[in-house]
Each structure stands twice: as C-alpha cells, then as structure tokens.
XYZ file of C-alpha atoms in Angstrom:
386
model
C -0.329 0.075 0.245
C 1.096 3.626 -0.703
C 1.624 7.066 0.431
C 1.581 5.395 4.135
C 4.312 6.342 6.928
C 5.936 3.052 7.538
C 9.509 4.058 7.267
C 9.810 4.066 10.555
C 9.487 0.415 11.398
C 12.824 0.300 9.338
C 13.766 3.005 11.380
C 13.548 1.274 14.367
C 14.466 -2.079 12.959
C 18.293 0.136 11.813
C 18.482 1.251 15.607
C 17.292 -1.832 16.975
C 20.411 -3.571 18.705
C 19.045 -7.502 19.502
C 18.693 -8.808 22.507
C 19.265 -12.289 23.900
C 17.388 -11.317 26.948
C 13.366 -11.961 27.756
C 12.427 -10.708 31.111
C 9.522 -12.363 32.698
C 6.185 -11.027 33.228
C 3.028 -12.215 34.524
C 1.258 -13.544 31.394
C -2.013 -15.063 33.064
C -5.486 -14.341 31.372
C -6.203 -12.849 34.689
C -3.135 -10.611 34.711
C -3.505 -9.890 31.123
C -7.507 -8.391 31.379
C -5.809 -6.160 34.360
C -3.176 -4.742 31.892
C -3.126 -0.844 31.406
C -5.341 -0.581 28.015
C -4.309 2.440 26.949
C -0.181 1.933 28.072
C -0.820 -1.444 25.304
C -2.346 1.075 22.504
C 0.672 3.700 23.329
C 3.114 0.352 22.878
C 1.344 -0.482 19.722
C 1.355 2.982 18.156
C 4.846 3.564 19.313
C 6.772 0.307 17.998
C 4.118 -2.070 15.757
C 1.700 -0.659 13.472
C 3.944 0.971 10.626
C 4.565 -2.932 9.938
C 1.561 -4.590 11.548
C -2.317 -4.439 11.091
C -4.705 -5.702 14.104
C -8.455 -6.154 12.263
C -9.617 -8.131 10.296
C -10.003 -7.995 7.289
C -7.235 -4.964 6.803
C -4.195 -5.062 5.111
C -0.764 -6.957 5.544
C 1.856 -4.311 5.794
C 5.770 -5.264 6.391
C 4.567 -7.507 8.458
C 1.409 -10.007 8.064
C -1.851 -8.770 9.732
C -2.385 -9.460 12.833
C -5.998 -10.516 13.664
C -7.161 -13.400 15.392
C -3.329 -14.136 16.028
C -3.895 -16.302 19.274
C -6.195 -18.114 17.378
C -3.382 -19.676 15.298
C -0.081 -20.934 14.496
C 3.046 -19.511 14.231
C 3.613 -18.613 10.220
C -0.186 -19.616 9.142
C -1.918 -16.141 8.270
C -3.343 -16.820 4.580
C -1.438 -14.611 1.878
C 1.403 -13.781 3.649
C 4.464 -14.720 2.231
C 6.707 -15.528 5.694
C 10.477 -16.120 5.256
C 11.341 -20.301 5.775
C 11.671 -20.852 9.631
C 8.365 -18.333 10.187
C 6.592 -21.278 7.778
C 8.169 -24.212 9.666
C 7.525 -23.067 12.809
C 3.642 -24.923 14.177
C 3.747 -23.575 17.407
C 0.664 -21.950 18.835
C 1.231 -18.621 19.137
C 0.176 -17.819 23.225
C 0.313 -14.447 25.424
C 3.746 -16.195 26.791
C 5.426 -16.437 23.092
C 3.709 -13.526 21.751
C 5.313 -11.569 24.712
C 9.395 -13.186 24.321
C 9.384 -13.194 20.225
C 8.848 -9.539 20.486
C 11.345 -8.919 22.991
C 13.629 -11.378 21.020
C 12.362 -12.052 17.234
C 15.392 -13.841 15.821
C 16.205 -15.565 19.501
C 13.158 -17.184 19.531
C 12.875 -17.830 16.090
C 16.035 -17.994 14.657
C 15.898 -17.117 11.248
C 12.694 -15.374 11.366
C 13.009 -11.840 9.113
C 11.605 -9.698 11.935
C 14.548 -7.180 13.126
C 14.836 -6.371 17.411
C 13.385 -3.422 18.483
C 13.641 -3.457 21.565
C 10.666 -3.211 23.609
C 10.844 -1.954 27.217
C 10.526 -5.040 29.089
C 7.427 -3.476 31.216
C 5.922 -2.377 28.298
C 5.692 -5.561 26.827
C 2.630 -6.859 28.924
C 0.633 -4.206 28.729
C 1.347 -4.206 24.433
C 0.503 -8.392 24.598
C -3.311 -7.990 26.073
C -3.863 -4.666 23.984
C -2.876 -6.946 20.666
C -4.801 -9.975 22.379
C -8.516 -7.624 22.616
C -7.528 -5.150 18.885
C -7.139 -9.048 17.325
C -9.831 -10.397 18.350
C -8.797 -13.302 19.575
C -10.575 -12.663 23.323
C -13.881 -11.602 23.808
C -12.946 -9.473 27.337
C -15.693 -6.452 26.385
C -18.695 -8.771 27.566
C -16.650 -8.670 30.512
C -16.085 -4.909 30.594
C -19.132 -4.213 30.845
C -20.517 -6.463 33.773
C -17.594 -4.715 35.848
C -19.592 -1.065 34.901
C -22.194 -2.086 36.264
C -21.107 -3.693 39.200
C -19.164 -0.980 40.577
C -15.924 -0.822 38.270
C -13.948 2.027 37.634
C -16.309 2.797 34.753
C -19.341 2.920 36.861
C -17.511 4.903 39.259
C -17.588 7.547 36.674
C -20.933 7.069 35.745
C -22.087 8.027 39.260
C -19.909 10.543 40.721
C -19.548 12.568 37.533
C -23.098 11.768 35.722
C -22.482 15.458 33.497
C -18.928 14.849 32.748
C -19.867 11.050 31.752
C -23.438 12.355 29.794
C -21.462 15.534 28.123
C -18.739 12.556 26.137
C -21.335 9.474 25.879
C -24.861 11.412 24.823
C -22.522 14.124 22.487
C -19.381 14.067 19.757
C -16.549 16.387 19.992
C -14.848 17.540 17.080
C -11.134 18.099 17.127
C -8.800 20.669 15.018
C -5.945 20.027 14.567
C -3.185 22.292 12.383
C -2.530 21.063 8.512
C -0.040 23.425 6.874
C -1.481 26.410 5.487
C -5.225 25.068 6.781
C -6.523 23.031 9.267
C -8.004 19.126 9.553
C -11.058 18.929 11.530
C -12.858 15.047 12.234
C -15.395 13.552 15.289
C -15.014 11.501 17.760
C -17.422 9.227 19.616
C -17.155 8.472 23.294
C -18.679 4.884 23.813
C -20.061 3.606 26.702
C -18.506 0.241 26.718
C -14.577 1.954 26.462
C -14.341 2.219 22.759
C -13.706 5.145 20.602
C -15.485 5.691 17.243
C -16.208 8.743 14.479
C -17.978 9.732 11.878
C -14.934 8.980 9.271
C -13.815 6.063 7.855
C -11.345 3.716 9.949
C -10.919 5.807 13.184
C -10.486 4.183 16.397
C -9.337 4.075 20.083
C -10.278 3.748 23.482
C -10.712 5.453 26.812
C -10.077 4.525 29.945
C -10.163 5.548 34.216
C -6.406 5.313 34.917
C -5.786 5.012 38.850
C -9.689 6.872 39.423
C -8.889 9.729 39.189
C -7.777 9.944 35.291
C -10.008 9.996 32.471
C -7.794 8.964 29.342
C -8.441 8.549 25.924
C -5.954 7.034 22.893
C -7.534 7.830 19.220
C -5.683 6.612 15.774
C -5.844 6.247 12.259
C -6.495 10.085 12.049
C -5.739 10.456 8.231
C -3.188 13.692 8.986
C 0.289 13.762 10.769
C 0.151 12.537 13.843
C -2.149 10.305 13.266
C -2.300 8.676 16.401
C -2.799 11.338 19.641
C -3.129 9.913 23.458
C -4.182 13.208 26.032
C -5.312 12.282 30.108
C -7.214 14.945 32.082
C -8.779 15.147 34.976
C -13.198 13.855 34.782
C -14.725 17.737 35.133
C -16.847 19.846 32.371
C -14.892 22.107 30.633
C -16.074 25.793 32.032
C -18.134 27.961 30.234
C -18.686 24.925 27.813
C -21.176 25.664 24.885
C -21.950 24.122 21.909
C -20.486 24.517 19.024
C -17.638 26.804 21.003
C -14.154 25.916 21.018
C -13.255 24.616 24.635
C -9.524 24.936 25.575
C -6.787 23.781 23.405
C -5.279 20.540 23.867
C -2.015 19.705 24.745
C -1.188 16.181 23.158
C 1.149 13.046 22.705
C 4.548 12.956 24.150
C 6.995 14.223 21.753
C 5.360 16.632 20.535
C 5.128 19.222 23.692
C 4.581 22.166 21.489
C 1.868 20.679 19.100
C -2.141 21.880 20.260
C -5.555 20.047 19.413
C -8.659 22.196 19.051
C -11.164 20.645 20.525
C -15.770 21.256 21.238
C -18.563 19.446 21.698
C -20.956 18.827 19.300
C -24.792 18.166 20.366
C -25.824 14.511 19.999
C -24.589 12.090 17.490
C -24.312 11.158 14.666
C -23.248 14.118 12.581
C -22.466 15.085 8.658
C -19.285 12.945 7.177
C -15.687 15.306 8.008
C -11.619 14.275 8.127
C -12.137 10.658 5.960
C -9.128 10.297 3.719
C -5.434 12.924 3.632
C -7.383 16.197 2.002
C -5.097 16.006 -0.431
C -4.189 12.808 -2.035
C -6.329 12.019 -5.129
C -4.932 15.291 -6.433
C -1.762 14.409 -5.363
C -1.631 10.853 -7.081
C -3.153 12.124 -10.466
C -0.419 14.583 -10.193
C 3.136 12.562 -9.581
C 4.905 9.749 -9.737
C 5.070 6.297 -7.988
C 8.680 4.981 -8.354
C 8.537 1.133 -7.688
C 12.056 -0.496 -6.843
C 10.290 -4.112 -7.067
C 12.644 -7.184 -6.382
C 12.580 -9.738 -8.954
C 14.478 -12.888 -9.016
C 17.184 -10.897 -6.772
C 17.279 -7.865 -9.104
C 15.701 -4.926 -8.732
C 13.370 -3.695 -11.257
C 12.232 -0.264 -11.196
C 8.757 1.053 -12.794
C 7.973 4.844 -12.699
C 4.381 3.968 -12.209
C 1.189 7.149 -12.995
C -2.272 6.430 -11.625
C -4.976 8.426 -13.923
C -8.014 9.684 -13.089
C -9.352 7.616 -15.676
C -8.669 4.338 -13.459
C -5.757 3.262 -15.868
C -1.944 3.114 -14.764
C 1.102 3.700 -17.058
C 4.915 3.875 -16.825
C 7.888 5.407 -18.917
C 9.028 1.552 -18.443
C 6.515 0.418 -20.569
C 3.951 -1.353 -17.819
C 0.278 -0.877 -18.214
C -2.389 -1.734 -14.712
C -5.294 -1.079 -13.916
C -7.077 0.912 -10.201
C -10.334 0.168 -8.542
C -11.568 1.401 -5.002
C -13.785 -1.375 -3.739
C -16.947 -0.466 -0.846
C -20.089 1.535 -1.290
C -19.141 3.955 -4.590
C -20.099 7.115 -2.157
C -17.456 5.723 0.568
C -15.186 2.893 -0.668
C -13.261 1.178 1.701
C -10.421 -0.293 -0.136
C -7.722 0.796 -2.897
C -6.515 -1.842 -5.293
C -4.228 -1.915 -8.400
C -2.549 -4.318 -10.668
C 0.675 -3.789 -12.663
C 1.020 -5.988 -15.898
C 4.100 -6.042 -18.188
C 6.561 -5.547 -15.216
C 9.509 -7.654 -17.199
C 10.789 -10.544 -14.905
C 7.398 -10.845 -13.802
C 4.886 -13.787 -15.716
C 1.840 -12.521 -14.755
C 0.392 -9.411 -12.563
C 1.412 -8.017 -9.518
C -1.646 -7.106 -7.708
C -2.087 -4.848 -3.710
C -5.078 -3.610 -1.789
C -4.742 -1.454 0.829
C -7.797 0.253 3.242
C -8.457 3.786 2.044
C -7.711 5.282 6.107
C -4.319 4.221 5.652
C -3.894 6.692 2.710
C -1.767 9.008 5.044
C 1.300 12.254 4.737
C 1.854 11.866 0.839
C 4.776 13.991 0.133
C 7.428 14.072 -2.375
C 10.630 11.796 -1.058
C 8.117 9.648 0.874
C 9.533 6.168 0.652
C 8.105 2.733 1.919
C 8.789 -1.094 1.771
C 6.135 -2.868 1.221
C 5.189 -6.656 -0.825
C 2.537 -7.303 -3.718
C 0.099 -10.012 -2.956
C 2.734 -12.019 -5.384
C 5.511 -12.205 -2.524
C 7.167 -9.722 -4.342
C 9.030 -7.270 -1.950
C 9.274 -3.401 -3.150
C 10.713 -0.031 -2.133
C 7.740 3.178 -3.281
C 8.683 6.346 -3.681
C 7.059 9.617 -4.477
C 8.426 11.127 -7.735
C 7.329 14.823 -8.326
C 5.584 15.671 -11.336
C 5.255 13.253 -14.900
C 7.714 13.288 -16.939
C-alpha cells in the first residue's frame, strides 16, 4: 500500500540492537485482562503499527495482519509470504510466546525476518493484552461491561461525575488540528463500552479511567500528522462550555510538546462525515509519479507508475495496469491495483489496502511493502510526471 509512513518500522529496525534477554512477567489471562489498556495502545502505536495491522479484513503491510493471532499457529496467516523459519515453526501463538518473541524475535525463532525493536520490558505485557483484545483473539468487552455495571472504575465515573459522563457519552467531540496552511477536523464518539469511534472510516480508539482520577483516551488512524494521539485529564466539564464553541486546546502526545489540538462539543450524534482520507490525496496521486523498486529474482526492477483519473496506470517503462476502489460507491473502503508487464514477472502484480491508510502524500516519501504475489518493493513519491 502506498502513501503510508511505514518508514518508521525500518527506522526502528536499524536503530535496534538484538537482545538475548527475555523478561519475565505475568501472562495469565487474569493479569492480561487487568493490564493498562492505554499503555498497550501507546506501545502498539509507537513500535508496531507501522508494520502490522490488527483487525480482520485489514491489509498486510511489511508484516502480516495480526487478526485472530492467538487462534492460529506461527507463520500461518493466509496470503502472507513468510520466511522459511516462520513457515516451519508449528507452535501455537500464546501470550507468553508473543511476549518473548517481540522482545527477542531472532532468538525465539532463529532465521525469521523480523528485527529487534527494543520494546521496553515493562511495556510488553500491556502490549500483549492490547493485541489480544484488538485482534479479536479474546472477547473481554462483555466482561468489561459487567464490571461497569457492578461498580468498576467506569461505573464510578458515571455515578460520581454524571455531567461529565453525559457530555461525553451522549454527544460528539470535534477535534481540529493544524495541517500545513489550514486545519483538519474529525469527529469522535466516546462510547460506554470503552471504545472511541467516529464519523470517518477507520477512526478508532479507546478510553479508560486511570488510577481512579484521570480520564485517558487514545485515538488512532487520523488521516494527517500526527496520525494518533493520547491525552489524560481530570473528569470535569470545561468551564463556560457551550455546544459548537471551542474549549481550551489540548496539549497532546508525548514527543509533540508544542502541538495543540482544538476541541469542541457537538450536541447529539451522529454528525455529517468529516475528515476522511487525506485531504490532498487524490489530487496528489494524479499529478505525481510512484517509483517502484521491485525485487524480481534477486534483481531490482524500476517502474515509474502514473495513476490516472480514468482508473488506468501507465509507466515510463511500458508497464500498464488498472486501479479501482471497493465498497460503497460514495464511501469506498479499499483501493486495489494491478501492474502488468513488469520485466521478469509472469502474470500481474497486485495489491489492496484500506483507504484510511493513505497518509502523508509528500514528494520524497519512501516505504517498503510487498505485493500479493510475494514480491517485495520500495516505493517513492517523485514530483510531477516526466
């Protein structure tokens, strides 16, 4: 998939040093259910989301989609071309195996292609719990709802802060962030089951009470920088709050200390669609060139592809193809494309990916991925159409 900033997974890989140490933590189901969900989300975003997806139906990236990971064996995700080492390993994925593997992938499965990424030891247990939940491997949401109704932290929020609870659970929050010389907005819905959804495709997140005092939430799959953010605050209704009027801006995301996000409450829900794919994506795609460096029989093949408005693809090298979107006509969910005539390739190369992953279309962006047929590639955005 293209125009997605997956270069960060490569940066982490190059910066990481392989470790032979595997740390011991409690990976019982009871401990994992009690793990810090916000911390797990944060670790996933920082170390994993640039190479993997989690939910059923999402595309493979550099690494495989991890949906239902803990219900299958190592190296068995259909349609993904694994290394020989992963393909031959027949162990069932368990929380402990996953935790050991992400801390020392080459040590746990020698010869596999995943590099060490140096996830801090104290973050691995929350990450494991997050992956179990979000991949659909466990169904803990029902238990969470039971906890809420029998005096859990969320029930305490509802009972002790009823105005705050009603404001967030019955209405919508519009976030606005600066984007180049203008602004970008999206609308989020905070739900009683601890999830955050929105009125644009793919937006997702979670909220939790932390230490009985702070209301924390994490939102991901925003179509522009910083793509995801986290925030914790006291559960208080903002002073002088009026629907449709801005409240105090949020200072968000560790590492973005100078970044502030505007916030206002909209009465009721739902609200009209806002903030879907990147605002400049289609114009950018049709006016620039995607240079592919495709691995074919251990050689590098260059294809300068141009995606056209009539759903065709042509190139300087004579490679041709087609692209299409899938899903509802007004709200397509995926983009798919094929390339025909790539030198050294019998048949076509093809790829599909979620439209929500079309981030950051800038000249010079470069990322690795692979086609459905197994050929890996690097792609780079080059300016204009020679």
